[in-house]
């Protein structure tokens, strides 16, 4: 399962969307990820916003918070995968219980990262996600 | 290599060996048969050739005989018939030989050619059938015309034969020897072939034998391996099984599973069926989803491991005796990869019930212990009024403890500084609890004290070290509250007109007003007689330390409310001091011509500008030198300082924090806290304390307190 | 009665945030008890707990501390909203930790954020709270555990 994307300047480029109700977290993820091939197309603060943004920008990679107002992350993951089965979703959540993780994975997430996280943990999780 | 692969290879080899053996034997047979046929033909030909080589001579000979007969006009019929017979045989056999010979033989060709040349000369002779003679009466027989002609033909044939018989014979003889040679070669070939065939068969048989042997060995090894696997599966404590792509359990599983799940129909059972009825629907749903995820290739093994929801699965099942039992199982999953992706999921199950229960038990035990102590307390016969008074004092003390904790601290030194204060307060509460024989409280405070002592030993103190302390403090406060509830009930039961404060203080709906000080203030203080408490304490101390007391108390009813707690604290501390250090054992007292029961006198009285409390025992007194020695040992002062101290200053040592002359730690003394608490609370009230002693005779403490309205409150 | 492990879970959830997010561990100060409603700082992240235990756990921090924390996180937006965001994330982490450790016994709410000196924190009357000072650099915040 490889990501498909059009090559840009001879290099593959993937569109990234960040979903988190916290501004700090959104900026933190954007700033900390070190993948040149990831190009941020937008950030969203809740599930509904994310869905709308997704329809407009068609991202390849998504980081997803779970506890958010107006449609939580779990439901949002399901909707995104319906829209684009090949999308790669990394759940970034403070919820550390296993049932939540399984639920997210079952809905179509591809990775799981617990908050708080270090830059290294984030990059490892993204690398794993795009493998 | 897999067992199935080995078996298939073995079957192939067996079939190959069989085929090779059949082929070799068939080849040997076919070639041998052809060789033998060929050889038989050659032998026949050889025989024929050997016989034939005598014929040319015979023909020449018979022609000679015929000519002689004809010359002497003797009977020639018999000779002709012999010749005819010989020629016919020779011709037939030579042609037969030519027909049977499949290989070209030049000798035979040349023989046939020569024989062909015989034809024109020999044919007229052989075909003659007339009468050679004319019989006359006179002169016997004469040749007839045909006879003359016949004679001439015979003579010609005889001459031709004489010329050619030898050549013909030579050809035939040469043919015979060639055939002889060829036959012997064929015989050699046949022998060789047979030998080769036998050898090949032997080799194949040996190969088959070897193969059979190794196969038997492999089979034995495989059987051994199978047996070992079975033994492992039978004895291993973990449950092991494989799940296939339909989430069903394979046919091989370890027997521990049967014990864990109380069933043995695992083969073909789906994972969902295995857990159904054992776990809640929500857990079952999560577990099922997880198993499905395991089969997908979306998540790698580490991620899957990290989200394994079955790491500690609580299951409820019948224990076989009709009741339900809760067990904890730990599931682990490993993907087994094949060439085309995931082949199986290996699942191991451990029963971690005992360790989980142990952890729970520890928690429960703690809770149970609390409850049990509460019950024990209920059985105690403590005067409710005394109890309430104690609880007030204790709570005040604990609030002081909390106030010490509340002081912000970051450095080790700041944290360490708290310990001394904490210890002092706790010790004082413990003393009073012991006095009232409130073991459940005393033991808790004692435990808290222990924690403080433990902290002292730590090299680097942080807030984390204080977490257990504050928890214990919370528990102690909760315990005090429940004791208070109980006291209220006891009071109610005894229908006392003087009611103790309500157990759970009714708090107004607006929570903001309640601060520790505010909580303390509105509580009505009962006018209380502390005499019974002290008497009870004295009795207990006497029993604990195998001493006897005669306690006389005067004027304690006049102690004003604000001083009540402090005076009681001080008296308890001084009583303990007397019990441990002052009053001697009955034996010693008898030897010193004293009354066996030590006299302890307490007197409280009003003075012109306040109050005065006297406490006196007729015990051993305080020896200045042993006091100094103890202080040096405790490193409170140096030896040099000790030698410089006068009696008065030496006496003051007993009010120094951390001083105690008793070595072993008991509920009553020995922790170096006691008289310093007394001194501190007296100073806090704006009072003074003094001590006078006479070794072997008495120890007397005198406390002077100011009038109540000018006193500062210790409980603020 | 609160167990030590429970208290530790909340404390670790908090200190862990500082250590991971700002690469500078927080230490805990001298813990103490308090009856009634403790005072709070400008920003407070609250989680409600029900089930085996009932009550609230909250993290309350002064603006100055949050500002420095944001700086350490390489943020340059120090608006009111960002501050709220940050205490929310801390509470979120505490809540996640608690769910992991006591998910089976507790129902833990999604954190809510309060700001201002006198926010209304629902608290059971007569409830004693554990106050655990969280010291980080020169600043001090409070973790309040108020459960029964």
Coordinates of C-alpha atoms in Angstrom, one line a residue, chain B residues 142-654:
Chain B
X142 CA 28.0 -98.6 -74.5
X143 CA 27.3 -95.0 -73.9
X144 CA 24.2 -93.8 -75.6
X145 CA 24.1 -90.5 -77.4
X146 CA 22.6 -88.9 -74.3
X147 CA 25.2 -90.7 -72.2
X148 CA 28.0 -89.3 -74.2
X149 CA 26.7 -85.8 -73.8
X150 CA 26.1 -86.5 -70.1
X151 CA 29.6 -87.8 -69.7
X152 CA 31.0 -84.6 -71.3
X153 CA 28.9 -82.4 -68.9
X154 CA 30.0 -84.4 -65.9
X155 CA 33.6 -84.2 -67.0
X156 CA 33.3 -80.4 -67.5
X157 CA 31.6 -80.0 -64.1
X158 CA 34.2 -82.2 -62.5
X159 CA 36.9 -80.1 -63.9
X160 CA 35.1 -76.8 -62.8
X161 CA 34.6 -78.2 -59.4
X162 CA 38.2 -79.3 -59.1
X163 CA 39.2 -75.8 -59.9
X164 CA 36.7 -74.0 -57.7
X165 CA 35.8 -76.3 -54.8
X166 CA 38.8 -75.1 -52.8
X167 CA 37.9 -71.4 -53.2
X168 CA 34.3 -72.0 -52.3
X169 CA 35.3 -74.0 -49.3
X170 CA 37.8 -71.3 -48.2
X171 CA 35.1 -68.7 -48.4
X172 CA 32.7 -70.8 -46.3
X173 CA 35.4 -71.6 -43.8
X174 CA 36.3 -67.9 -43.6
X175 CA 32.6 -67.2 -43.1
X176 CA 32.4 -69.8 -40.3
X177 CA 35.4 -68.3 -38.5
X178 CA 33.9 -64.8 -38.8
X179 CA 30.7 -66.1 -37.5
X180 CA 32.5 -67.9 -34.7
X181 CA 34.3 -64.6 -33.8
X182 CA 31.1 -62.6 -33.9
X183 CA 29.3 -65.2 -31.8
X184 CA 31.9 -65.1 -29.2
X185 CA 31.8 -61.3 -29.2
X186 CA 28.1 -61.4 -28.8
X187 CA 28.5 -63.7 -25.9
X188 CA 30.9 -61.3 -24.3
X189 CA 28.5 -58.5 -24.9
X190 CA 25.7 -60.4 -23.4
X191 CA 27.8 -61.3 -20.3
X192 CA 28.8 -57.6 -20.0
X193 CA 25.3 -56.5 -20.4
X194 CA 24.1 -58.9 -17.7
X195 CA 26.9 -57.9 -15.4
X196 CA 26.0 -54.2 -16.0
X197 CA 22.4 -54.9 -15.4
X198 CA 23.1 -56.7 -12.2
X199 CA 25.4 -53.9 -11.1
X200 CA 22.8 -51.3 -11.9
X201 CA 20.2 -53.2 -10.0
X202 CA 22.5 -53.5 -7.1
X203 CA 23.3 -49.9 -7.1
X204 CA 19.6 -49.0 -7.2
X205 CA 18.8 -51.5 -4.6
X206 CA 21.5 -50.0 -2.4
X207 CA 20.2 -46.5 -3.0
X208 CA 16.7 -47.6 -2.2
X209 CA 18.0 -49.3 0.9
X210 CA 19.9 -46.3 2.0
X211 CA 17.0 -44.0 1.2
X212 CA 14.6 -46.3 3.1
X213 CA 17.0 -46.2 6.0
X214 CA 17.2 -42.4 6.1
X215 CA 13.5 -42.2 5.6
X216 CA 12.9 -44.4 8.6
X217 CA 15.3 -42.2 10.5
X218 CA 13.6 -39.0 9.3
X219 CA 10.3 -40.5 10.1
X220 CA 11.5 -41.3 13.6
X221 CA 12.9 -37.8 13.9
X222 CA 9.6 -36.4 12.7
X223 CA 7.7 -38.6 15.1
X224 CA 10.0 -37.5 17.9
X225 CA 9.5 -33.9 16.9
X226 CA 5.7 -34.4 16.9
X227 CA 5.8 -36.0 20.3
X228 CA 7.9 -33.2 21.6
X229 CA 5.5 -30.6 20.2
X230 CA 2.7 -32.6 21.8
X231 CA 4.5 -32.6 25.2
X232 CA 5.2 -28.9 25.0
X233 CA 1.6 -28.2 24.2
X234 CA 0.5 -30.4 27.0
X235 CA 2.7 -28.9 29.7
X236 CA 3.2 -25.3 28.8
X237 CA 1.3 -22.9 31.2
X238 CA 0.3 -20.5 28.5
X239 CA -2.5 -21.1 26.1
X240 CA -1.3 -21.2 22.5
X241 CA -3.3 -21.4 19.3
X242 CA -3.3 -20.2 15.7
X243 CA -6.0 -18.2 14.2
X244 CA -6.7 -18.5 10.5
X245 CA -7.9 -15.8 8.1
X246 CA -11.5 -16.5 9.2
X247 CA -10.5 -15.8 12.8
X248 CA -10.9 -19.5 13.6
X249 CA -8.7 -21.5 15.9
X250 CA -6.5 -24.1 14.3
X251 CA -6.4 -27.8 15.2
X252 CA -3.3 -27.5 17.3
X253 CA -3.5 -25.8 20.7
X254 CA -2.0 -26.1 24.1
X255 CA -3.9 -27.8 26.9
X256 CA -3.6 -24.8 29.2
X257 CA -6.4 -23.3 27.1
X258 CA -8.7 -26.0 28.3
X259 CA -8.0 -25.1 31.9
X260 CA -8.4 -21.4 31.2
X261 CA -11.6 -21.6 29.2
X262 CA -13.2 -24.8 30.7
X263 CA -13.7 -26.3 27.3
X264 CA -11.8 -28.3 24.7
X265 CA -13.7 -27.8 21.5
X266 CA -11.2 -25.2 20.2
X267 CA -10.5 -26.5 16.8
X268 CA -12.5 -24.5 14.3
X269 CA -14.0 -22.3 17.0
X270 CA -14.1 -18.6 16.1
X271 CA -12.3 -16.1 18.3
X272 CA -15.6 -14.4 18.9
X273 CA -17.2 -17.6 20.0
X274 CA -14.3 -18.2 22.4
X275 CA -14.9 -14.9 24.2
X276 CA -18.7 -14.6 23.9
X277 CA -20.5 -15.1 27.2
X278 CA -17.2 -14.4 29.0
X279 CA -16.8 -10.7 28.5
X280 CA -19.1 -7.7 28.1
X281 CA -20.5 -7.0 24.6
X282 CA -18.4 -3.8 24.4
X283 CA -15.2 -5.7 25.2
X284 CA -16.1 -8.4 22.7
X285 CA -16.7 -5.8 20.0
X286 CA -13.3 -4.2 20.7
X287 CA -11.6 -7.6 20.7
X288 CA -13.2 -8.6 17.5
X289 CA -12.2 -5.4 15.8
X290 CA -8.7 -5.8 17.0
X291 CA -8.4 -9.3 15.6
X292 CA -9.7 -8.1 12.2
X293 CA -7.1 -5.3 12.3
X294 CA -4.4 -7.9 12.9
X295 CA -5.2 -9.5 9.7
X296 CA -5.1 -6.3 7.8
X297 CA -1.7 -5.0 6.6
X298 CA -2.5 -1.4 7.6
X299 CA -0.8 -1.5 11.0
X300 CA 2.6 -2.9 11.8
X301 CA 3.3 -5.2 14.6
X302 CA 4.6 -2.7 17.1
X303 CA 1.6 -0.4 16.7
X304 CA -0.7 -3.4 17.0
X305 CA 1.0 -4.5 20.1
X306 CA 0.7 -1.1 21.6
X307 CA -3.0 -1.0 21.1
X308 CA -3.7 -4.6 22.2
X309 CA -6.9 -4.2 24.2
X310 CA -6.6 -7.8 25.5
X311 CA -3.5 -7.2 27.6
X312 CA -5.6 -7.7 30.7
X313 CA -8.9 -9.1 29.9
X314 CA -11.4 -9.7 32.6
X315 CA -13.6 -12.7 32.0
X316 CA -16.4 -14.1 34.0
X317 CA -17.2 -17.8 33.7
X318 CA -18.8 -20.7 35.6
X319 CA -16.3 -22.3 37.9
X320 CA -18.0 -25.7 37.5
X321 CA -19.7 -25.4 40.9
X322 CA -22.6 -23.3 39.7
X323 CA -21.2 -19.9 40.7
X324 CA -19.4 -17.3 38.6
X325 CA -15.7 -16.6 38.8
X326 CA -13.7 -13.7 37.5
X327 CA -10.4 -14.3 35.9
X328 CA -7.8 -12.1 34.2
X329 CA -6.2 -13.2 31.0
X330 CA -3.4 -11.7 29.1
X331 CA -3.5 -12.1 25.3
X332 CA -0.6 -11.6 23.0
X333 CA -0.7 -11.8 19.3
X334 CA 2.0 -12.4 16.7
X335 CA 1.5 -12.5 13.0
X336 CA 3.0 -15.6 11.3
X337 CA 4.1 -14.5 7.9
X338 CA 4.0 -16.8 4.8
X339 CA 5.1 -16.1 1.3
X340 CA 1.8 -14.5 0.5
X341 CA 1.4 -12.3 3.6
X342 CA 0.0 -13.2 6.9
X343 CA -0.6 -17.0 7.2
X344 CA -1.7 -17.2 10.8
X345 CA -1.9 -15.2 13.9
X346 CA -0.3 -16.9 16.8
X347 CA -2.1 -16.2 20.0
X348 CA -0.7 -16.8 23.5
X349 CA -2.9 -16.5 26.6
X350 CA -1.6 -16.2 30.1
X351 CA -3.7 -16.4 33.2
X352 CA -2.6 -13.3 35.3
X353 CA -5.5 -13.6 37.7
X354 CA -3.3 -14.1 40.7
X355 CA -1.1 -11.1 40.1
X356 CA -4.1 -8.9 39.3
X357 CA -6.0 -10.1 42.4
X358 CA -2.9 -9.6 44.5
X359 CA -2.7 -6.0 43.6
X360 CA -6.4 -5.6 44.2
X361 CA -6.2 -7.4 47.4
X362 CA -3.6 -5.1 48.7
X363 CA -5.9 -2.2 48.0
X364 CA -8.9 -3.9 49.5
X365 CA -6.9 -5.0 52.6
X366 CA -6.1 -1.4 53.3
X367 CA -9.8 -0.5 53.0
X368 CA -10.8 -3.4 55.1
X369 CA -8.3 -2.6 57.8
X370 CA -9.7 0.8 58.0
X371 CA -13.2 -0.5 58.5
X372 CA -12.1 -3.0 61.0
X373 CA -10.4 -0.5 63.1
X374 CA -13.4 1.7 63.0
X375 CA -15.4 -1.2 64.3
X376 CA -12.9 -1.9 67.1
X377 CA -13.1 1.7 68.0
X378 CA -16.9 1.3 68.3
X379 CA -16.3 -1.2 71.0
X380 CA -14.1 1.0 73.0
X381 CA -15.4 2.5 76.1
X382 CA -14.1 5.9 75.8
X383 CA -16.0 8.7 77.4
X384 CA -17.6 10.6 74.4
X385 CA -16.8 14.0 75.9
X386 CA -13.2 13.1 76.3
X387 CA -13.2 11.8 72.9
X388 CA -14.7 14.9 71.4
X389 CA -12.2 17.0 73.2
X390 CA -9.4 14.9 71.9
X391 CA -10.7 15.0 68.4
X392 CA -10.7 18.8 68.5
X393 CA -7.2 18.9 69.7
X394 CA -6.1 16.3 67.1
X395 CA -7.8 18.1 64.3
X396 CA -6.2 21.4 65.4
X397 CA -2.8 19.6 65.4
X398 CA -3.4 18.1 62.0
X399 CA -4.3 21.5 60.6
X400 CA -1.1 22.7 61.9
X401 CA 0.6 19.8 60.1
X402 CA -1.2 20.8 56.9
X403 CA -0.2 24.4 57.4
X404 CA 3.4 23.2 57.6
X405 CA 2.9 21.3 54.4
X406 CA 1.3 24.2 52.7
X407 CA 4.5 26.4 53.1
X408 CA 5.8 26.5 49.5
X409 CA 9.0 24.5 49.1
X410 CA 11.3 23.7 46.2
X411 CA 14.7 22.8 47.6
X412 CA 15.7 19.8 49.6
X413 CA 16.5 22.2 52.5
X414 CA 13.0 23.7 52.4
X415 CA 11.4 20.3 52.4
X416 CA 13.7 19.0 55.1
X417 CA 12.9 21.9 57.3
X418 CA 9.3 20.9 57.4
X419 CA 10.0 17.4 58.7
X420 CA 11.0 18.5 62.2
X421 CA 7.8 20.6 62.6
X422 CA 5.7 17.8 61.2
X423 CA 7.2 15.3 63.6
X424 CA 6.7 17.4 66.6
X425 CA 3.0 18.0 65.9
X426 CA 2.3 14.4 65.0
X427 CA 4.1 13.2 68.1
X428 CA 2.0 15.3 70.3
X429 CA -1.2 14.0 68.7
X430 CA 0.0 10.4 69.1
X431 CA 0.7 11.0 72.7
X432 CA -2.8 12.0 73.5
X433 CA -4.3 9.3 71.3
X434 CA -2.2 6.8 73.3
X435 CA -3.4 8.3 76.5
X436 CA -7.0 7.7 75.5
X437 CA -6.0 4.2 74.3
X438 CA -7.4 5.2 70.8
X439 CA -5.2 2.6 69.1
X440 CA -6.7 3.1 65.6
X441 CA -5.7 6.8 65.7
X442 CA -2.4 6.3 67.5
X443 CA -1.3 3.7 65.0
X444 CA -2.2 5.9 62.0
X445 CA -0.3 8.8 63.5
X446 CA 2.5 6.5 64.3
X447 CA 2.6 5.4 60.6
X448 CA 2.6 9.0 59.5
X449 CA 5.5 9.6 61.9
X450 CA 7.3 6.7 60.4
X451 CA 6.9 8.2 57.0
X452 CA 8.3 11.4 58.2
X453 CA 11.3 9.5 59.7
X454 CA 11.7 7.7 56.4
X455 CA 11.8 11.0 54.6
X456 CA 14.6 12.2 56.8
X457 CA 16.8 9.3 55.6
X458 CA 16.3 10.2 51.9
X459 CA 19.3 11.9 50.3
X460 CA 17.3 14.4 48.2
X461 CA 13.8 15.4 49.2
X462 CA 11.2 16.4 46.6
X463 CA 7.5 17.0 46.6
X464 CA 6.9 13.5 45.4
X465 CA 8.2 12.2 48.7
X466 CA 5.5 14.1 50.4
X467 CA 2.6 12.7 48.3
X468 CA 2.2 9.6 50.4
X469 CA 2.3 11.8 53.5
X470 CA -0.5 14.0 52.4
X471 CA -2.5 11.0 51.4
X472 CA -2.0 9.5 54.8
X473 CA -2.9 12.8 56.4
X474 CA -6.1 12.9 54.4
X475 CA -6.9 9.4 55.5
X476 CA -6.2 10.3 59.1
X477 CA -8.6 13.3 58.9
X478 CA -11.2 11.0 57.3
X479 CA -10.7 8.6 60.1
X480 CA -11.0 11.3 62.7
X481 CA -14.2 12.3 61.1
X482 CA -15.6 8.8 61.3
X483 CA -14.5 8.5 64.9
X484 CA -16.4 11.7 65.5
X485 CA -19.4 10.3 63.9
X486 CA -19.2 7.3 66.2
X487 CA -18.7 9.5 69.2
X488 CA -21.8 11.3 68.3
X489 CA -23.7 8.1 68.1
X490 CA -22.3 7.0 71.4
X491 CA -23.4 10.3 72.9
X492 CA -26.8 9.8 71.5
X493 CA -27.0 6.3 72.9
X494 CA -26.0 7.5 76.3
X495 CA -28.6 10.2 75.9
X496 CA -26.1 12.8 77.2
X497 CA -27.6 16.2 77.7
X498 CA -24.3 17.7 76.6
X499 CA -24.2 16.9 72.9
X500 CA -21.0 16.6 71.0
X501 CA -20.8 18.4 67.7
X502 CA -22.5 16.7 64.8
X503 CA -20.3 14.2 63.1
X504 CA -20.4 15.5 59.5
X505 CA -20.7 19.2 60.0
X506 CA -23.6 20.6 58.1
X507 CA -22.0 22.8 55.5
X508 CA -23.9 25.6 53.8
X509 CA -24.5 25.1 50.1
X510 CA -22.1 27.9 49.2
X511 CA -18.8 26.2 49.6
X512 CA -16.6 29.3 49.6
X513 CA -16.8 30.0 53.3
X514 CA -15.2 26.8 54.5
X515 CA -11.5 27.3 55.4
X516 CA -9.8 25.2 58.0
X517 CA -9.9 28.0 60.6
X518 CA -13.5 28.7 59.8
X519 CA -14.4 25.1 60.2
X520 CA -12.8 25.0 63.6
X521 CA -14.3 28.2 65.0
X522 CA -18.0 27.6 65.4
X523 CA -17.7 24.3 67.2
X524 CA -18.9 24.6 70.8
X525 CA -16.4 23.5 73.3
X526 CA -17.7 21.3 76.1
X527 CA -16.6 22.3 79.6
X528 CA -14.6 19.2 80.2
X529 CA -13.0 17.5 83.1
X530 CA -9.6 16.1 82.0
X531 CA -9.0 14.2 85.2
X532 CA -10.4 10.8 83.9
X533 CA -8.3 11.0 80.7
X534 CA -5.1 11.6 82.8
X535 CA -6.1 8.9 85.2
X536 CA -6.7 6.5 82.3
X537 CA -3.4 7.4 80.8
X538 CA -1.6 6.9 84.1
X539 CA -3.1 3.5 84.5
X540 CA -2.1 2.5 81.0
X541 CA 1.4 3.8 81.4
X542 CA 1.8 2.0 84.6
X543 CA 0.7 -1.2 83.0
X544 CA 2.9 -0.7 79.9
X545 CA 6.0 0.1 81.8
X546 CA 5.4 -2.2 84.8
X547 CA 5.4 0.7 87.2
X548 CA 2.9 1.9 89.8
X549 CA 1.5 5.4 90.2
X550 CA -0.5 7.3 92.7
X551 CA -1.8 10.3 90.7
X552 CA -3.3 13.2 92.6
X553 CA -4.8 16.1 90.7
X554 CA -6.0 19.4 92.0
X555 CA -7.7 22.4 90.5
X556 CA -7.9 21.1 87.0
X557 CA -11.5 21.9 86.8
X558 CA -10.5 25.6 86.8
X559 CA -8.4 25.4 83.7
X560 CA -9.9 28.0 81.4
X561 CA -11.2 26.9 78.0
X562 CA -8.5 28.3 75.8
X563 CA -5.8 26.5 77.8
X564 CA -7.6 23.2 78.1
X565 CA -5.9 21.5 75.1
X566 CA -2.5 22.8 75.9
X567 CA -2.6 21.9 79.6
X568 CA -3.8 18.5 78.7
X569 CA -1.1 18.0 76.1
X570 CA 1.5 19.1 78.6
X571 CA 0.2 16.9 81.4
X572 CA 0.2 13.9 79.0
X573 CA 3.7 14.6 77.9
X574 CA 4.9 15.0 81.5
X575 CA 3.1 11.9 82.6
X576 CA 4.8 9.9 80.0
X577 CA 8.1 11.5 80.9
X578 CA 7.6 10.4 84.5
X579 CA 6.5 7.0 83.5
X580 CA 9.6 6.4 81.3
X581 CA 12.3 8.5 82.9
X582 CA 11.1 9.5 86.4
X583 CA 9.3 6.9 88.5
X584 CA 11.4 3.9 89.2
X585 CA 10.3 0.3 89.0
X586 CA 8.7 -1.0 92.2
X587 CA 11.8 -3.2 92.9
X588 CA 14.1 -0.2 92.7
X589 CA 11.8 1.9 94.8
X590 CA 11.6 -0.8 97.5
X591 CA 15.4 -1.0 97.6
X592 CA 15.5 2.8 98.0
X593 CA 13.1 2.6 100.9
X594 CA 10.4 4.4 98.9
X595 CA 6.7 3.5 98.5
X596 CA 6.3 1.0 95.6
X597 CA 3.8 3.3 94.0
X598 CA 5.3 6.5 92.7
X599 CA 3.5 9.7 93.8
X600 CA 2.7 12.0 91.0
X601 CA 1.1 15.3 91.9
X602 CA -0.6 17.8 89.6
X603 CA -1.8 21.1 90.8
X604 CA -3.4 24.0 88.8
X605 CA -4.1 27.3 90.4
X606 CA -4.9 30.8 89.7
X607 CA -2.2 33.4 90.5
X608 CA -2.3 37.2 90.6
X609 CA -1.4 37.7 87.0
X610 CA -2.4 34.3 85.5
X611 CA -2.1 30.6 86.2
X612 CA 0.4 28.2 87.4
X613 CA 0.7 24.4 86.8
X614 CA 2.9 22.2 89.0
X615 CA 3.8 18.7 88.0
X616 CA 5.9 16.7 90.4
X617 CA 6.9 13.0 90.8
X618 CA 9.0 11.5 93.5
X619 CA 11.1 9.5 91.1
X620 CA 14.7 9.2 90.3
X621 CA 15.1 12.8 89.3
X622 CA 17.4 13.9 86.5
X623 CA 21.1 13.2 86.8
X624 CA 22.9 16.2 85.3
X625 CA 25.8 14.0 84.0
X626 CA 23.7 11.5 82.2
X627 CA 21.7 14.3 80.7
X628 CA 24.9 15.8 79.3
X629 CA 26.1 12.5 78.1
X630 CA 22.8 11.9 76.2
X631 CA 22.9 15.4 74.7
X632 CA 26.5 14.8 73.5
X633 CA 25.5 11.4 72.1
X634 CA 22.6 13.1 70.2
X635 CA 25.1 15.6 68.9
X636 CA 23.0 18.4 70.3
X637 CA 26.1 19.8 72.0
X638 CA 29.8 19.0 71.8
X639 CA 31.7 17.4 74.7
X640 CA 33.5 20.7 75.2
X641 CA 30.2 22.6 75.5
X642 CA 28.9 19.9 77.9
X643 CA 31.8 20.4 80.3
X644 CA 31.0 24.1 80.4
X645 CA 27.3 23.8 81.1
X646 CA 26.0 24.6 84.5
X647 CA 23.2 22.7 86.1
X648 CA 20.5 25.1 85.1
X649 CA 21.6 25.2 81.4
X650 CA 21.9 21.4 81.4
X651 CA 18.3 21.1 82.6
X652 CA 17.2 23.4 79.8
X653 CA 18.4 20.7 77.4
X654 CA 15.4 18.6 78.0

